[in-house]
JSON list of C-alpha atoms in Angstrom, two decimals:
[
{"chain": "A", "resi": 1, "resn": "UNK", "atom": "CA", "xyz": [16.29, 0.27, 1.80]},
{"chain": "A", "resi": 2, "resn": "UNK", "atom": "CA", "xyz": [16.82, 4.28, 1.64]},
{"chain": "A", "resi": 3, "resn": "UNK", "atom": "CA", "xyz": [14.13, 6.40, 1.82]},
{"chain": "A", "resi": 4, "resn": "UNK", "atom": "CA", "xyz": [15.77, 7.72, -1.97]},
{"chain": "A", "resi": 5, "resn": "UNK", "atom": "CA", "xyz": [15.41, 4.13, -3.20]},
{"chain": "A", "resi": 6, "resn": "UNK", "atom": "CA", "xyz": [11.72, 3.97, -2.41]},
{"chain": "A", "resi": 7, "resn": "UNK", "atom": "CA", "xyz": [10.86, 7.44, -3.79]},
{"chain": "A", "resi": 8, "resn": "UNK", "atom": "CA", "xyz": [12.22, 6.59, -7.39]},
{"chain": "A", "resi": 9, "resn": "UNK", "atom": "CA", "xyz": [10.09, 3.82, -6.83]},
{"chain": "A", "resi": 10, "resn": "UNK", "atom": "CA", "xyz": [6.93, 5.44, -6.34]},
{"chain": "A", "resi": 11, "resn": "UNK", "atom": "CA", "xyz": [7.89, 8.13, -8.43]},
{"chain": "A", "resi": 12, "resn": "UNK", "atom": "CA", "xyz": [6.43, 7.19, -11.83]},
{"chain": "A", "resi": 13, "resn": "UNK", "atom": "CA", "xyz": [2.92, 7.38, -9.91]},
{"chain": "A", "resi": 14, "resn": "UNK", "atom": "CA", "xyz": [2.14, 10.78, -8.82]},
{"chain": "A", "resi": 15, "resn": "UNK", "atom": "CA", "xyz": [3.77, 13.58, -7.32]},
{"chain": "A", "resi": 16, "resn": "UNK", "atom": "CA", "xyz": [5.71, 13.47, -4.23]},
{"chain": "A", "resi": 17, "resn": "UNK", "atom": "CA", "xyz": [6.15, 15.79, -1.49]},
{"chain": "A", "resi": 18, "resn": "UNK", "atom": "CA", "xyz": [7.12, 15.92, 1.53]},
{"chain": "A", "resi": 19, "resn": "UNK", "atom": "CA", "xyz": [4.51, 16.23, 4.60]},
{"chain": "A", "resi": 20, "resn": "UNK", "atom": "CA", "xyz": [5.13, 17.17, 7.77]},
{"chain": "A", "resi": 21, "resn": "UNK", "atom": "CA", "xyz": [4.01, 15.50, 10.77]},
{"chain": "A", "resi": 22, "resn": "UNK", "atom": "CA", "xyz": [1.30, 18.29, 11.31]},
{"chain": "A", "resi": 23, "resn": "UNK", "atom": "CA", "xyz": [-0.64, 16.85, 8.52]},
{"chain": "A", "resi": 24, "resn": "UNK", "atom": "CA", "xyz": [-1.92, 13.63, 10.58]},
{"chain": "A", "resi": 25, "resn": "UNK", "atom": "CA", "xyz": [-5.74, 13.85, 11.39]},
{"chain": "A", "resi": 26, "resn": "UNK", "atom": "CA", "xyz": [-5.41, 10.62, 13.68]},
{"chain": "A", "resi": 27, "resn": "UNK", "atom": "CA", "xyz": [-6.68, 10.55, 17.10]},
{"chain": "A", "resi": 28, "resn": "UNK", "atom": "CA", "xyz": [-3.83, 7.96, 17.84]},
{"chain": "A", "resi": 29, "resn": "UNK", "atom": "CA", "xyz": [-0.16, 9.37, 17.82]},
{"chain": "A", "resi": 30, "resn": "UNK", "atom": "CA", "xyz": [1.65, 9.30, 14.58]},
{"chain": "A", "resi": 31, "resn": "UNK", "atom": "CA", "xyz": [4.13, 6.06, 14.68]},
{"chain": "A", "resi": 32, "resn": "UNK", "atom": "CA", "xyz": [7.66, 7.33, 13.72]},
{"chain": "A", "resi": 33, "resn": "UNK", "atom": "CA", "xyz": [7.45, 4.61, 10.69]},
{"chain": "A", "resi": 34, "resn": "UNK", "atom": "CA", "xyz": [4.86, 6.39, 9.00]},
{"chain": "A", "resi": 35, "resn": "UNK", "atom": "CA", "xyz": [5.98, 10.12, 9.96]},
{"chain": "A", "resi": 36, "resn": "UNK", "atom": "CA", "xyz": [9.51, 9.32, 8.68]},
{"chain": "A", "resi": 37, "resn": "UNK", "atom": "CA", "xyz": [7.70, 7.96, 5.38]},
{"chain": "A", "resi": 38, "resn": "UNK", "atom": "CA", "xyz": [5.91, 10.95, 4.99]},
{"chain": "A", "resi": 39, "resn": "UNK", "atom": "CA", "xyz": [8.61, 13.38, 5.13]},
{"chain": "A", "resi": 40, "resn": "UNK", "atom": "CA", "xyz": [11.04, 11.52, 3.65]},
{"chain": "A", "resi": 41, "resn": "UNK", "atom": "CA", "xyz": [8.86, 10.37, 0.69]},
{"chain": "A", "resi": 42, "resn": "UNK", "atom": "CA", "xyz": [5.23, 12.02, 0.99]},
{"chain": "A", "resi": 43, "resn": "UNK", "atom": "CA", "xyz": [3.20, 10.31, -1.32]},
{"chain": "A", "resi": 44, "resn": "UNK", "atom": "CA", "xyz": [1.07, 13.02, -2.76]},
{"chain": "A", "resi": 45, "resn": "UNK", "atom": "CA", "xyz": [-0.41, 12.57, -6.39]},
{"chain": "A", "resi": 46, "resn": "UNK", "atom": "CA", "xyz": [-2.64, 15.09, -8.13]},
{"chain": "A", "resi": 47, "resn": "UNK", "atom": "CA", "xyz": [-5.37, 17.91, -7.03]},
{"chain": "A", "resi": 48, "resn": "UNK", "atom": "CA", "xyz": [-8.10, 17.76, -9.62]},
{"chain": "A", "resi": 49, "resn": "UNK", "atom": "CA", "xyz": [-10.42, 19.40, -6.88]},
{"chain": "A", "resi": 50, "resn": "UNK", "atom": "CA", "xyz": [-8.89, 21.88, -4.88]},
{"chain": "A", "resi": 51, "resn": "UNK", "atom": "CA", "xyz": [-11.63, 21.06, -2.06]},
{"chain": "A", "resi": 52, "resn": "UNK", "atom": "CA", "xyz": [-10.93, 17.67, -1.93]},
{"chain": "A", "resi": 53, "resn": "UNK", "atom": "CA", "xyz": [-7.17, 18.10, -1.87]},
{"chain": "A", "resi": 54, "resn": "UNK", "atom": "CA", "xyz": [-4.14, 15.67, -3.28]},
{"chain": "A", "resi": 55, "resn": "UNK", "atom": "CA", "xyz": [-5.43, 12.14, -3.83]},
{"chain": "A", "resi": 56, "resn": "UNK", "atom": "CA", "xyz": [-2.45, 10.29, -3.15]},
{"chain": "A", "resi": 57, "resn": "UNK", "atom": "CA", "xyz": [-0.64, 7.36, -5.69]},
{"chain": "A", "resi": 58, "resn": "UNK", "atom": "CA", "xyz": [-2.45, 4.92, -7.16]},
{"chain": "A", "resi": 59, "resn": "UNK", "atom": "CA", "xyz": [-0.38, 1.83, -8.14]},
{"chain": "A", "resi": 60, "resn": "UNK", "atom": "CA", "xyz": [-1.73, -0.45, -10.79]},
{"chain": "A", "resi": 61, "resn": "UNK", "atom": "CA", "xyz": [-1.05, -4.43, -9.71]},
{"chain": "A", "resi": 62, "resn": "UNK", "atom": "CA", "xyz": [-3.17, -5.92, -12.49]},
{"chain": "A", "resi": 63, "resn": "UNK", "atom": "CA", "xyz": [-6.52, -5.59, -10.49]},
{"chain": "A", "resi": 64, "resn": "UNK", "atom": "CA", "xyz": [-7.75, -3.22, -8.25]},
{"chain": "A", "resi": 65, "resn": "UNK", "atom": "CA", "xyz": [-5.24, -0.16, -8.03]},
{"chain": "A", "resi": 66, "resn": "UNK", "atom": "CA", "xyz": [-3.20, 0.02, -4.36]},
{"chain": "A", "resi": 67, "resn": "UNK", "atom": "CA", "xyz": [-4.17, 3.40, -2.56]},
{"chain": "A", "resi": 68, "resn": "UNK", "atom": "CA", "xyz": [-1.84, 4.81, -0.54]},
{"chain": "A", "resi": 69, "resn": "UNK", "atom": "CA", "xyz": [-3.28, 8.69, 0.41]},
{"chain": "A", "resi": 70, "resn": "UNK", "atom": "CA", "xyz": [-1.43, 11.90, 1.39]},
{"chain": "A", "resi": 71, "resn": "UNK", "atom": "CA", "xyz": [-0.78, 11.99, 5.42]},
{"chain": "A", "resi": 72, "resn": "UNK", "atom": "CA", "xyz": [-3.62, 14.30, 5.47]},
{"chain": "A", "resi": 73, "resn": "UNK", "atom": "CA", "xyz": [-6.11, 11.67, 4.17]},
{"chain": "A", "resi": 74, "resn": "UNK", "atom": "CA", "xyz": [-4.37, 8.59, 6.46]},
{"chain": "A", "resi": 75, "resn": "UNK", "atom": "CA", "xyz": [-7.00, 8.30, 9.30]},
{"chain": "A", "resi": 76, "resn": "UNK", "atom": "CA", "xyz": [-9.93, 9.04, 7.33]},
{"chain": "A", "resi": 77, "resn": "UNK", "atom": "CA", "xyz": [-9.20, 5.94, 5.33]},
{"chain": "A", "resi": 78, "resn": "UNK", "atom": "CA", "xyz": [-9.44, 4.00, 8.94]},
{"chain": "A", "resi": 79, "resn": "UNK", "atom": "CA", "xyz": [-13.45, 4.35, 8.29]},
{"chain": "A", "resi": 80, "resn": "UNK", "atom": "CA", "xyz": [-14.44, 0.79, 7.56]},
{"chain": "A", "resi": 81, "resn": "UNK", "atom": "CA", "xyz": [-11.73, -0.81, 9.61]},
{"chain": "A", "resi": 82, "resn": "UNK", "atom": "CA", "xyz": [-10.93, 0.48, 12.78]},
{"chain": "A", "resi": 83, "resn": "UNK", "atom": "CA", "xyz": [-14.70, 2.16, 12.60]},
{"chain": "A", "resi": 84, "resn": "UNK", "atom": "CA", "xyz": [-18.06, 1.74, 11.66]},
{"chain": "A", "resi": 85, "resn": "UNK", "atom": "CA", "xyz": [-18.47, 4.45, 8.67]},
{"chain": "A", "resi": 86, "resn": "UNK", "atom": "CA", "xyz": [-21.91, 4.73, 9.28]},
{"chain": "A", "resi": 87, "resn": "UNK", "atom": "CA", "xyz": [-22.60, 5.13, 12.86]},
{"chain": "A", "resi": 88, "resn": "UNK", "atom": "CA", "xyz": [-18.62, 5.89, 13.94]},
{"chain": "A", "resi": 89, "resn": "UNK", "atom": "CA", "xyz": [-18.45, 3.07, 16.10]},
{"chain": "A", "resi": 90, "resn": "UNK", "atom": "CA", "xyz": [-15.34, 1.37, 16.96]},
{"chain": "A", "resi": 91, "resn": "UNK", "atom": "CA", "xyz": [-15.35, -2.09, 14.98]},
{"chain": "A", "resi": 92, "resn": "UNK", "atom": "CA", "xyz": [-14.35, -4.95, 17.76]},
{"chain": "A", "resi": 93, "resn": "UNK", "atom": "CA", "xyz": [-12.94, -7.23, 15.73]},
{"chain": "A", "resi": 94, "resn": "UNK", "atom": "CA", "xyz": [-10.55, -4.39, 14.64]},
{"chain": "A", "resi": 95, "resn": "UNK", "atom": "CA", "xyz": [-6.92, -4.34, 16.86]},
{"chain": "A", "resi": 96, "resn": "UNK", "atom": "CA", "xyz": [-5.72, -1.34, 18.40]},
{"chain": "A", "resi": 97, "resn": "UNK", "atom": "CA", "xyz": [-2.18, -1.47, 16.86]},
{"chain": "A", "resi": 98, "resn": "UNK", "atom": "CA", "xyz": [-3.08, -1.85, 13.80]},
{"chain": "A", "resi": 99, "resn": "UNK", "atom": "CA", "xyz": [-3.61, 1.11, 10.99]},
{"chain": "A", "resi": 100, "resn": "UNK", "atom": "CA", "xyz": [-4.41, 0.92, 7.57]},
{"chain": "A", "resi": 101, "resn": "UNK", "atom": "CA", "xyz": [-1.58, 2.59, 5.88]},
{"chain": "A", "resi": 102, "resn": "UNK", "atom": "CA", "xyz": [-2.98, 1.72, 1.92]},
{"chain": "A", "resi": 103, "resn": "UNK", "atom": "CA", "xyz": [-6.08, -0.02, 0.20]},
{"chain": "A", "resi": 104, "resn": "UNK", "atom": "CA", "xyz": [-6.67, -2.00, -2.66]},
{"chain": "A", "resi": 105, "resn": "UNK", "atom": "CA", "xyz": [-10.03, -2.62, -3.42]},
{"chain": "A", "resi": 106, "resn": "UNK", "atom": "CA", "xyz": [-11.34, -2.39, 0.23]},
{"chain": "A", "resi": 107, "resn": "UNK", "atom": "CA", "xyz": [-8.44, -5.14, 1.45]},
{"chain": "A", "resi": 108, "resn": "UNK", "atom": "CA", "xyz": [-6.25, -3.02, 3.86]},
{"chain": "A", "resi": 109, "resn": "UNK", "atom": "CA", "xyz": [-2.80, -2.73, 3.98]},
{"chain": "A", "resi": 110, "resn": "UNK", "atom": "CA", "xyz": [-1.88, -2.97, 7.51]},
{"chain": "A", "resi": 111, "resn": "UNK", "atom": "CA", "xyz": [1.25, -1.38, 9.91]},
{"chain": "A", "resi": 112, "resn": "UNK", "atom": "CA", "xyz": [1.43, -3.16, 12.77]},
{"chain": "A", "resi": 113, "resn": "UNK", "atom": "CA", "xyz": [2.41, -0.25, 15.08]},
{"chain": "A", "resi": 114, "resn": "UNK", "atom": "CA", "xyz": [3.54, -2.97, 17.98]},
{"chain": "A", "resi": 115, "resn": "UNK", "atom": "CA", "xyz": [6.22, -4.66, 15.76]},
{"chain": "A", "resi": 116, "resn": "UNK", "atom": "CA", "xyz": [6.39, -2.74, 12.53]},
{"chain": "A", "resi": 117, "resn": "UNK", "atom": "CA", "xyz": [5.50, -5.20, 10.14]},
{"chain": "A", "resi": 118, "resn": "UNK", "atom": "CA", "xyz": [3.13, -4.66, 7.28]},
{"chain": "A", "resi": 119, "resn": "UNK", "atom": "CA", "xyz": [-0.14, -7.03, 6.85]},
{"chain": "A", "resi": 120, "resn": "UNK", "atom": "CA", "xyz": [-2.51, -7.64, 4.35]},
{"chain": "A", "resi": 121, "resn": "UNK", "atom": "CA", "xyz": [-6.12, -8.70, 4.64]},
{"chain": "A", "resi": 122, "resn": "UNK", "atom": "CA", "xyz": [-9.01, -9.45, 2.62]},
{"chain": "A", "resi": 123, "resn": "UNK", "atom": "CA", "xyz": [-12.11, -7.89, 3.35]},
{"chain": "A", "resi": 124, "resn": "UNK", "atom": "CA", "xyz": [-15.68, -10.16, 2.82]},
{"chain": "A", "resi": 125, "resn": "UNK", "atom": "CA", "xyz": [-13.83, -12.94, 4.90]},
{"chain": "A", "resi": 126, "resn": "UNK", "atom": "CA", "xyz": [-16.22, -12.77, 7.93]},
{"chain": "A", "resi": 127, "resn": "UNK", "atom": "CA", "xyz": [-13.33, -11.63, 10.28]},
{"chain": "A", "resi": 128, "resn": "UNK", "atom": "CA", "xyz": [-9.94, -10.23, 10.16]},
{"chain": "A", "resi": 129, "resn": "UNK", "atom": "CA", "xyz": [-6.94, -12.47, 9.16]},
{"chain": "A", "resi": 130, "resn": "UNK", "atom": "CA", "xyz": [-3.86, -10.36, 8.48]},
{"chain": "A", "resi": 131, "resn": "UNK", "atom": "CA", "xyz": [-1.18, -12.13, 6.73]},
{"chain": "A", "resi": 132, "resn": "UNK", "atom": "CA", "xyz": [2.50, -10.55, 6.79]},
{"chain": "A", "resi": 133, "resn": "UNK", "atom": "CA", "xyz": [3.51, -8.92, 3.92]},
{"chain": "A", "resi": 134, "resn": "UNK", "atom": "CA", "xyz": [6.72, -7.57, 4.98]},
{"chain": "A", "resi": 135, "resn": "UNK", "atom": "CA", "xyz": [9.04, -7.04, 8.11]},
{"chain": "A", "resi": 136, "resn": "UNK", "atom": "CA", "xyz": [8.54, -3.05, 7.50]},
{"chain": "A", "resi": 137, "resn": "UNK", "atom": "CA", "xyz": [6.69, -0.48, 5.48]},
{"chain": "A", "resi": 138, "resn": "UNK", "atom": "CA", "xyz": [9.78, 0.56, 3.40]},
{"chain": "A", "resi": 139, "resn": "UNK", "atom": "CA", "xyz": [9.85, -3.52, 2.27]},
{"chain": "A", "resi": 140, "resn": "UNK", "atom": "CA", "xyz": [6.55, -3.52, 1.96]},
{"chain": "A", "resi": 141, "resn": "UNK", "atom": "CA", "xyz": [6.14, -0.03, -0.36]},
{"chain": "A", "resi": 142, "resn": "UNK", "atom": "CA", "xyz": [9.24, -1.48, -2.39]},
{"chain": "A", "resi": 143, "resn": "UNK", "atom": "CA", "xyz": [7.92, -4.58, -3.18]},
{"chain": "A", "resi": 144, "resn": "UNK", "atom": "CA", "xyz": [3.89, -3.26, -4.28]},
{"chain": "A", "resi": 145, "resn": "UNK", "atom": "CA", "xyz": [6.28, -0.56, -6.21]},
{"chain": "A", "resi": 146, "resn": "UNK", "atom": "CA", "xyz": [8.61, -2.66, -7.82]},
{"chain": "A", "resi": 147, "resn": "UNK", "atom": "CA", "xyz": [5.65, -5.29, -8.89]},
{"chain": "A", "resi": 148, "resn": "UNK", "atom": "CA", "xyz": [3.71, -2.27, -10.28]},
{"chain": "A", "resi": 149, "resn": "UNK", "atom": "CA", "xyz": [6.57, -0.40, -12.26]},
{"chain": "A", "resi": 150, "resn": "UNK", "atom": "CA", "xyz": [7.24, -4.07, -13.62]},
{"chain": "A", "resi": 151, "resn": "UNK", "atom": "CA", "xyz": [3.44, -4.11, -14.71]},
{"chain": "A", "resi": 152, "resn": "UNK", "atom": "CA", "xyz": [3.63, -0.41, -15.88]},
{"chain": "A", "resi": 153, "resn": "UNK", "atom": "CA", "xyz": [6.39, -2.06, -18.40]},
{"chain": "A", "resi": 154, "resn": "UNK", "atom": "CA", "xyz": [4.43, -4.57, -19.87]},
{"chain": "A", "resi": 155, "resn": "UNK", "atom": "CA", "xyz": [1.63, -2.98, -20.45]},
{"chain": "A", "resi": 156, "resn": "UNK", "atom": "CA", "xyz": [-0.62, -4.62, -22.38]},
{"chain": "A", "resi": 157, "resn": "UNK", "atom": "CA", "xyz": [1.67, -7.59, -23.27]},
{"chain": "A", "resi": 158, "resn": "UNK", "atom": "CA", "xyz": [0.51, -8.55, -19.16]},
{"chain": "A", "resi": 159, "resn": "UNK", "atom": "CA", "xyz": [-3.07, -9.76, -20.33]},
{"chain": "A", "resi": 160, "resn": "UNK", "atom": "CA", "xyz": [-4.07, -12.26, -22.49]},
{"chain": "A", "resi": 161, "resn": "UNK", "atom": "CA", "xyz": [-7.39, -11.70, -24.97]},
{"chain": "A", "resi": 162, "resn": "UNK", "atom": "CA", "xyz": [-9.61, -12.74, -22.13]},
{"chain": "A", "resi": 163, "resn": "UNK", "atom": "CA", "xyz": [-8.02, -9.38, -19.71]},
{"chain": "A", "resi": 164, "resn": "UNK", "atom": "CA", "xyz": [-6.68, -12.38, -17.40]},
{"chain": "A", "resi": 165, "resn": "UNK", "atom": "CA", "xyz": [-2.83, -12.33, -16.41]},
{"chain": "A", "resi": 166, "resn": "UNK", "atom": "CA", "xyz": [-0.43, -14.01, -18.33]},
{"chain": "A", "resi": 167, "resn": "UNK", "atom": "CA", "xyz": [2.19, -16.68, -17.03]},
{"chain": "A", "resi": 168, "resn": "UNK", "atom": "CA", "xyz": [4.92, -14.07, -18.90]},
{"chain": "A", "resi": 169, "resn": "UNK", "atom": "CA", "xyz": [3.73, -11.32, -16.53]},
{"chain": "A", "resi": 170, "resn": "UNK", "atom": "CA", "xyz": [3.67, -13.28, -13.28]},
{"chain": "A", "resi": 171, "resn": "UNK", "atom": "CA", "xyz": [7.54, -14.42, -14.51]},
{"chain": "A", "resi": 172, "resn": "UNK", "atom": "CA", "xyz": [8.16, -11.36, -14.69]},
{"chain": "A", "resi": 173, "resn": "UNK", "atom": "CA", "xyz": [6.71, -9.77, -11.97]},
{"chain": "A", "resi": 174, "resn": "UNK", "atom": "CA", "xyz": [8.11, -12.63, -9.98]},
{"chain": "A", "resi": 175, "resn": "UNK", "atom": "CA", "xyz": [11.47, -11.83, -11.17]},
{"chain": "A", "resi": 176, "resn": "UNK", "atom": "CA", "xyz": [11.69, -8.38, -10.31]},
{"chain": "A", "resi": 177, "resn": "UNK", "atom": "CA", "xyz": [10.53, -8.74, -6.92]},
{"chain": "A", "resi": 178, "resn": "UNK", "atom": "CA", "xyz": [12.81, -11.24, -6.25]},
{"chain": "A", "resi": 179, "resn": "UNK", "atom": "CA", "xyz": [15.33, -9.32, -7.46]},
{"chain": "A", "resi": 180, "resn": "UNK", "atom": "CA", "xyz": [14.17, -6.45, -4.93]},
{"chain": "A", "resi": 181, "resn": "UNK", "atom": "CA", "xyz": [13.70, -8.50, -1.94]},
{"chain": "A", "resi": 182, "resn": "UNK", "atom": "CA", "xyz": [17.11, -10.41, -2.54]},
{"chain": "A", "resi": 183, "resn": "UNK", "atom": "CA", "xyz": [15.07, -13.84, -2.95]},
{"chain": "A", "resi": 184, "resn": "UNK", "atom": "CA", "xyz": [12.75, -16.36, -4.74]},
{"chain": "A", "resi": 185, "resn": "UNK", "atom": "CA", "xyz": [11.31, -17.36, -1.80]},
{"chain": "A", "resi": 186, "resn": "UNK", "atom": "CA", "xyz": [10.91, -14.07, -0.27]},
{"chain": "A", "resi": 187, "resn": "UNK", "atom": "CA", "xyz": [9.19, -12.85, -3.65]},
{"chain": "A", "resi": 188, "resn": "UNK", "atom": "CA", "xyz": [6.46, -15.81, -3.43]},
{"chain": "A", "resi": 189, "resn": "UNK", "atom": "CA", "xyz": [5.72, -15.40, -0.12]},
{"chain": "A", "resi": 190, "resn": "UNK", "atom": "CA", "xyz": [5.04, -11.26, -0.96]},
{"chain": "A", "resi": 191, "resn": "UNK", "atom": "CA", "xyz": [3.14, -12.24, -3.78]},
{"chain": "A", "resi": 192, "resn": "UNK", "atom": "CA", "xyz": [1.42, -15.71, -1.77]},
{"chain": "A", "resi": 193, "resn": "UNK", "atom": "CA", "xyz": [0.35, -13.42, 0.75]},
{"chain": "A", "resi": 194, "resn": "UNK", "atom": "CA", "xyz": [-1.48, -10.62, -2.35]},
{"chain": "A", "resi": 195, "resn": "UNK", "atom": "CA", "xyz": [-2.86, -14.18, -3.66]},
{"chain": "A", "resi": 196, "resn": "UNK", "atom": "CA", "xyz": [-1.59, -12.52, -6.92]}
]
């Protein structure tokens, strides 16, 4: 996928702008991934506090909005994962290679900076238990994109009286992604792997 495919992805959810390397706040070196990502696409979104800065896109799945945050933002939103945000101690449990590149709800999206896959995770489960998501973070942006333009379309048609999801909007949701990733089976593994 080109970097132009992916931005009028995520461009229905906030501004975009390119950010240069500089911007990174990490400890760690930048992986090229996430630096081409960045300057290529530069998820951005709105100031509404000039102090605070851009807040990044927030991508609405059904449930919890997906957070991905400017490059300026990135390691801060390590604090929970790779660290304690309390006391700033390292979490064990928590790999090196791994970095949090986007949060729904407190469950982490992960890269994998040793292979360059994406992972998911869900937090309260007592330890750490990535699953992959997708073989890189362009696939992986794509697909959590093309599931929440697909939701942005259906709007309120996607929930039933009760706010749950309807069959219709899974279909459909289904059905895009698949049509992204070039498979069924590829699209219910993505979405196995949400639990969505």
């Amino acid at each position: 996928m080109s970097y132009a495919t992916l931005r009028t992805l995520l461009a229905s959810w906030g501004e975009l702008r390119p950010q240069p390397a500089s911007d990174w706040q990490g400890t760690l070196p930048l992986p090229q991934a996430l630096a081409d990502f960045y300057a290529q696409v530069g998820p951005w979104g709105d100031i509404h506090d000039a102090t605070a800065g851009p807040t990044g896109l927030s991508l609405q799945l059904g449930g919890n909005p997906l957070d991905i945050p400017p490059l300026c933002k990135l390691w801060a939103l390590q604090a929970g994962y790779r660290w304690n945000a309390i006391d700033g101690k390292p979490i064990a449990a928590w790999r090196d290679h791994w970095l949090v590149i986007a949060d729904q709800g407190a469950d982490p999206v992960i890269l994998d900076t040793a292979n360059g896959g994406v992972l998911f995770a869900f937090h309260g489960a007592g330890a750490w238990r990535p699953r992959p998501l997708a073989a890189s973070l362009e696939i992986a942006f794509g697909g959590l994109a093309t599931m929440a333009n697909t939701m942005a379309e259906l709007g309120d048609a996607a929930f039933d009286d009760s706010a749950a999801l309807c069959a219709t909007a899974r279909n459909a949701v289904a059905a895009s992604l698949a049509a992204y990733l070039g498979s069924d089976v590829e699209a219910a593994r993505f979405l196995e792997t949400l639990d969505w």
